[in-house]
Amino acid sequence: MLELNANGILEELQMTTSVHELEAEVLGLPAPDRARILERLIESFDHDSKVADAWLDEALRREAEVESGKVTMVPGREAVARIRAQLA
């Protein structure tokens, strides 16, 4: 981050916490806290609210399908194995 110093010259601000220290601290948090931080970070990159709204709609649709029994959840490894079998 840049800031004007007393002489009107742009200088880079020194962060008090390094990225590595911050990463270690975040990884030490409980999973729900890490998930919340992850959501906020992803949101910070997504400036297109239409895209965010579309993803939310898709997630809600899929959740409703699972809750209604229309579809059943499959563990990730099994899903990948199924896809690989279909592609073979």
Short mmCIF file of N, CA and C in Angstrom, two decimals:
data_model
loop_
_atom_site.label_atom_id
_atom_site.label_comp_id
_atom_site.label_asym_id
_atom_site.label_seq_id
_atom_site.Cartn_x
_atom_site.Cartn_y
_atom_site.Cartn_z
N MET A 1 0.85 -1.17 0.00
CA MET A 1 0.00 0.00 0.00
C MET A 1 0.89 1.23 0.00
N LEU A 2 0.49 2.25 -0.75
CA LEU A 2 1.29 3.46 -0.84
C LEU A 2 0.64 4.59 -0.06
N GLU A 3 1.50 5.48 0.45
CA GLU A 3 1.02 6.63 1.21
C GLU A 3 1.96 7.80 0.97
N LEU A 4 1.41 9.02 0.97
CA LEU A 4 2.26 10.20 0.83
C LEU A 4 2.96 10.47 2.16
N ASN A 5 4.27 10.67 2.09
CA ASN A 5 5.00 11.01 3.32
C ASN A 5 4.93 12.51 3.57
N ALA A 6 5.60 13.00 4.59
CA ALA A 6 5.56 14.42 4.96
C ALA A 6 6.07 15.32 3.85
N ASN A 7 6.93 14.80 2.97
CA ASN A 7 7.49 15.58 1.88
C ASN A 7 6.67 15.45 0.59
N GLY A 8 5.53 14.76 0.65
CA GLY A 8 4.68 14.59 -0.52
C GLY A 8 5.17 13.52 -1.47
N ILE A 9 6.04 12.63 -0.99
CA ILE A 9 6.58 11.55 -1.82
C ILE A 9 5.87 10.25 -1.45
N LEU A 10 5.49 9.51 -2.48
CA LEU A 10 4.82 8.23 -2.22
C LEU A 10 5.81 7.24 -1.63
N GLU A 11 5.40 6.59 -0.56
CA GLU A 11 6.20 5.55 0.08
C GLU A 11 5.34 4.33 0.31
N GLU A 12 5.98 3.19 0.26
CA GLU A 12 5.25 1.95 0.56
C GLU A 12 5.18 1.78 2.06
N LEU A 13 3.95 1.53 2.56
CA LEU A 13 3.77 1.31 3.99
C LEU A 13 4.29 -0.07 4.36
N GLN A 14 4.90 -0.18 5.50
CA GLN A 14 5.38 -1.46 5.99
C GLN A 14 4.25 -2.12 6.77
N MET A 15 3.96 -3.36 6.42
CA MET A 15 2.94 -4.09 7.16
C MET A 15 3.54 -4.58 8.46
N THR A 16 2.75 -4.51 9.54
CA THR A 16 3.26 -4.96 10.83
C THR A 16 3.25 -6.48 10.92
N THR A 17 2.39 -7.13 10.13
CA THR A 17 2.31 -8.59 10.14
C THR A 17 2.67 -9.08 8.74
N SER A 18 3.63 -9.98 8.66
CA SER A 18 4.00 -10.51 7.35
C SER A 18 2.92 -11.46 6.86
N VAL A 19 2.90 -11.70 5.57
CA VAL A 19 1.93 -12.62 4.98
C VAL A 19 2.09 -14.00 5.58
N HIS A 20 3.33 -14.42 5.80
CA HIS A 20 3.58 -15.75 6.37
C HIS A 20 3.04 -15.86 7.79
N GLU A 21 3.22 -14.80 8.58
CA GLU A 21 2.69 -14.80 9.94
C GLU A 21 1.16 -14.83 9.93
N LEU A 22 0.58 -14.04 9.04
CA LEU A 22 -0.87 -14.00 8.93
C LEU A 22 -1.42 -15.35 8.48
N GLU A 23 -0.76 -15.96 7.49
CA GLU A 23 -1.17 -17.28 7.02
C GLU A 23 -1.13 -18.30 8.15
N ALA A 24 -0.06 -18.31 8.91
CA ALA A 24 0.08 -19.26 10.02
C ALA A 24 -1.02 -19.03 11.06
N GLU A 25 -1.32 -17.78 11.33
CA GLU A 25 -2.35 -17.46 12.31
C GLU A 25 -3.73 -17.93 11.83
N VAL A 26 -4.02 -17.66 10.56
CA VAL A 26 -5.32 -18.05 10.01
C VAL A 26 -5.45 -19.57 9.98
N LEU A 27 -4.39 -20.28 9.59
CA LEU A 27 -4.45 -21.74 9.53
C LEU A 27 -4.63 -22.36 10.92
N GLY A 28 -4.30 -21.62 11.95
CA GLY A 28 -4.47 -22.11 13.30
C GLY A 28 -5.87 -21.91 13.86
N LEU A 29 -6.72 -21.23 13.10
CA LEU A 29 -8.09 -20.98 13.55
C LEU A 29 -8.96 -22.22 13.35
N PRO A 30 -10.06 -22.30 14.07
CA PRO A 30 -11.01 -23.40 13.85
C PRO A 30 -11.60 -23.31 12.44
N ALA A 31 -12.03 -24.45 11.91
CA ALA A 31 -12.54 -24.53 10.54
C ALA A 31 -13.64 -23.51 10.24
N PRO A 32 -14.62 -23.31 11.10
CA PRO A 32 -15.66 -22.32 10.77
C PRO A 32 -15.12 -20.90 10.59
N ASP A 33 -14.12 -20.55 11.39
CA ASP A 33 -13.52 -19.23 11.26
C ASP A 33 -12.73 -19.12 9.96
N ARG A 34 -12.00 -20.19 9.61
CA ARG A 34 -11.27 -20.18 8.33
C ARG A 34 -12.23 -20.09 7.17
N ALA A 35 -13.37 -20.78 7.26
CA ALA A 35 -14.37 -20.74 6.19
C ALA A 35 -14.92 -19.33 6.02
N ARG A 36 -15.16 -18.66 7.13
CA ARG A 36 -15.68 -17.28 7.07
C ARG A 36 -14.66 -16.36 6.41
N ILE A 37 -13.41 -16.50 6.78
CA ILE A 37 -12.35 -15.68 6.17
C ILE A 37 -12.25 -15.99 4.68
N LEU A 38 -12.32 -17.27 4.33
CA LEU A 38 -12.25 -17.66 2.92
C LEU A 38 -13.38 -17.02 2.12
N GLU A 39 -14.59 -17.07 2.66
CA GLU A 39 -15.73 -16.44 1.97
C GLU A 39 -15.49 -14.96 1.76
N ARG A 40 -14.99 -14.29 2.76
CA ARG A 40 -14.73 -12.85 2.64
C ARG A 40 -13.65 -12.55 1.62
N LEU A 41 -12.60 -13.39 1.59
CA LEU A 41 -11.54 -13.19 0.61
C LEU A 41 -12.06 -13.38 -0.81
N ILE A 42 -12.85 -14.43 -1.01
CA ILE A 42 -13.41 -14.69 -2.33
C ILE A 42 -14.31 -13.53 -2.75
N GLU A 43 -15.14 -13.05 -1.83
CA GLU A 43 -16.01 -11.91 -2.11
C GLU A 43 -15.19 -10.68 -2.51
N SER A 44 -14.01 -10.52 -1.92
CA SER A 44 -13.20 -9.34 -2.23
C SER A 44 -12.69 -9.35 -3.65
N PHE A 45 -12.64 -10.52 -4.30
CA PHE A 45 -12.21 -10.60 -5.69
C PHE A 45 -13.38 -10.49 -6.65
N ASP A 46 -14.58 -10.78 -6.18
CA ASP A 46 -15.75 -10.83 -7.04
C ASP A 46 -16.50 -9.51 -6.98
N HIS A 47 -16.24 -8.64 -7.96
CA HIS A 47 -16.88 -7.34 -7.98
C HIS A 47 -18.16 -7.36 -8.81
N ASP A 48 -18.47 -8.48 -9.44
CA ASP A 48 -19.65 -8.60 -10.28
C ASP A 48 -20.76 -9.25 -9.47
N SER A 49 -21.69 -8.45 -8.97
CA SER A 49 -22.73 -8.99 -8.11
C SER A 49 -23.65 -9.95 -8.87
N LYS A 50 -23.76 -9.80 -10.20
CA LYS A 50 -24.58 -10.73 -10.98
C LYS A 50 -23.99 -12.13 -10.92
N VAL A 51 -22.68 -12.22 -10.97
CA VAL A 51 -22.01 -13.52 -10.88
C VAL A 51 -22.22 -14.11 -9.49
N ALA A 52 -22.03 -13.30 -8.47
CA ALA A 52 -22.23 -13.77 -7.09
C ALA A 52 -23.66 -14.23 -6.89
N ASP A 53 -24.61 -13.47 -7.42
CA ASP A 53 -26.02 -13.85 -7.29
C ASP A 53 -26.31 -15.16 -8.01
N ALA A 54 -25.71 -15.35 -9.19
CA ALA A 54 -25.91 -16.58 -9.95
C ALA A 54 -25.36 -17.78 -9.18
N TRP A 55 -24.18 -17.62 -8.57
CA TRP A 55 -23.61 -18.73 -7.79
C TRP A 55 -24.46 -19.03 -6.57
N LEU A 56 -24.98 -18.00 -5.93
CA LEU A 56 -25.84 -18.22 -4.77
C LEU A 56 -27.11 -18.96 -5.18
N ASP A 57 -27.70 -18.54 -6.30
CA ASP A 57 -28.90 -19.23 -6.80
C ASP A 57 -28.61 -20.70 -7.09
N GLU A 58 -27.46 -20.97 -7.70
CA GLU A 58 -27.09 -22.35 -8.02
C GLU A 58 -26.89 -23.18 -6.75
N ALA A 59 -26.21 -22.59 -5.77
CA ALA A 59 -25.98 -23.30 -4.51
C ALA A 59 -27.31 -23.59 -3.80
N LEU A 60 -28.21 -22.63 -3.80
CA LEU A 60 -29.51 -22.84 -3.16
C LEU A 60 -30.33 -23.89 -3.90
N ARG A 61 -30.25 -23.90 -5.23
CA ARG A 61 -30.96 -24.89 -6.03
C ARG A 61 -30.44 -26.29 -5.70
N ARG A 62 -29.12 -26.43 -5.65
CA ARG A 62 -28.53 -27.73 -5.35
C ARG A 62 -28.88 -28.19 -3.93
N GLU A 63 -28.85 -27.26 -2.99
CA GLU A 63 -29.21 -27.60 -1.62
C GLU A 63 -30.65 -28.10 -1.56
N ALA A 64 -31.55 -27.42 -2.28
CA ALA A 64 -32.96 -27.82 -2.29
C ALA A 64 -33.13 -29.21 -2.90
N GLU A 65 -32.35 -29.52 -3.94
CA GLU A 65 -32.42 -30.84 -4.56
C GLU A 65 -32.00 -31.93 -3.57
N VAL A 66 -30.97 -31.67 -2.79
CA VAL A 66 -30.49 -32.64 -1.80
C VAL A 66 -31.55 -32.80 -0.70
N GLU A 67 -32.05 -31.68 -0.19
CA GLU A 67 -33.03 -31.74 0.91
C GLU A 67 -34.33 -32.42 0.49
N SER A 68 -34.72 -32.27 -0.79
CA SER A 68 -35.97 -32.88 -1.26
C SER A 68 -35.80 -34.36 -1.58
N GLY A 69 -34.57 -34.82 -1.65
CA GLY A 69 -34.31 -36.22 -1.98
C GLY A 69 -34.22 -36.46 -3.48
N LYS A 70 -34.32 -35.40 -4.27
CA LYS A 70 -34.21 -35.52 -5.73
C LYS A 70 -32.83 -36.04 -6.13
N VAL A 71 -31.83 -35.61 -5.41
CA VAL A 71 -30.46 -36.08 -5.64
C VAL A 71 -29.85 -36.47 -4.30
N THR A 72 -28.82 -37.30 -4.35
CA THR A 72 -28.09 -37.65 -3.14
C THR A 72 -26.65 -37.22 -3.28
N MET A 73 -26.06 -36.88 -2.17
CA MET A 73 -24.67 -36.44 -2.19
C MET A 73 -23.77 -37.66 -2.34
N VAL A 74 -22.64 -37.45 -3.01
CA VAL A 74 -21.66 -38.50 -3.24
C VAL A 74 -20.32 -37.98 -2.75
N PRO A 75 -19.55 -38.79 -2.01
CA PRO A 75 -18.23 -38.34 -1.59
C PRO A 75 -17.37 -37.95 -2.80
N GLY A 76 -16.52 -36.97 -2.63
CA GLY A 76 -15.70 -36.45 -3.72
C GLY A 76 -14.90 -37.51 -4.46
N ARG A 77 -14.27 -38.40 -3.72
CA ARG A 77 -13.45 -39.45 -4.37
C ARG A 77 -14.31 -40.35 -5.25
N GLU A 78 -15.51 -40.66 -4.76
CA GLU A 78 -16.41 -41.50 -5.55
C GLU A 78 -16.88 -40.76 -6.81
N ALA A 79 -17.17 -39.48 -6.67
CA ALA A 79 -17.60 -38.69 -7.83
C ALA A 79 -16.50 -38.66 -8.90
N VAL A 80 -15.27 -38.43 -8.48
CA VAL A 80 -14.15 -38.40 -9.41
C VAL A 80 -13.97 -39.76 -10.08
N ALA A 81 -14.10 -40.83 -9.30
CA ALA A 81 -13.98 -42.18 -9.86
C ALA A 81 -15.05 -42.44 -10.90
N ARG A 82 -16.27 -42.00 -10.63
CA ARG A 82 -17.36 -42.17 -11.60
C ARG A 82 -17.08 -41.43 -12.91
N ILE A 83 -16.61 -40.20 -12.77
CA ILE A 83 -16.30 -39.39 -13.96
C ILE A 83 -15.17 -40.03 -14.76
N ARG A 84 -14.13 -40.48 -14.07
CA ARG A 84 -13.01 -41.13 -14.76
C ARG A 84 -13.48 -42.39 -15.49
N ALA A 85 -14.38 -43.15 -14.88
CA ALA A 85 -14.91 -44.37 -15.51
C ALA A 85 -15.69 -44.01 -16.77
N GLN A 86 -16.45 -42.92 -16.72
CA GLN A 86 -17.23 -42.51 -17.89
C GLN A 86 -16.33 -42.02 -19.02
N LEU A 87 -15.21 -41.41 -18.68
CA LEU A 87 -14.29 -40.89 -19.68
C LEU A 87 -13.38 -41.96 -20.28
N ALA A 88 -13.27 -43.08 -19.60
CA ALA A 88 -12.37 -44.15 -20.05
C ALA A 88 -12.94 -44.89 -21.26
#
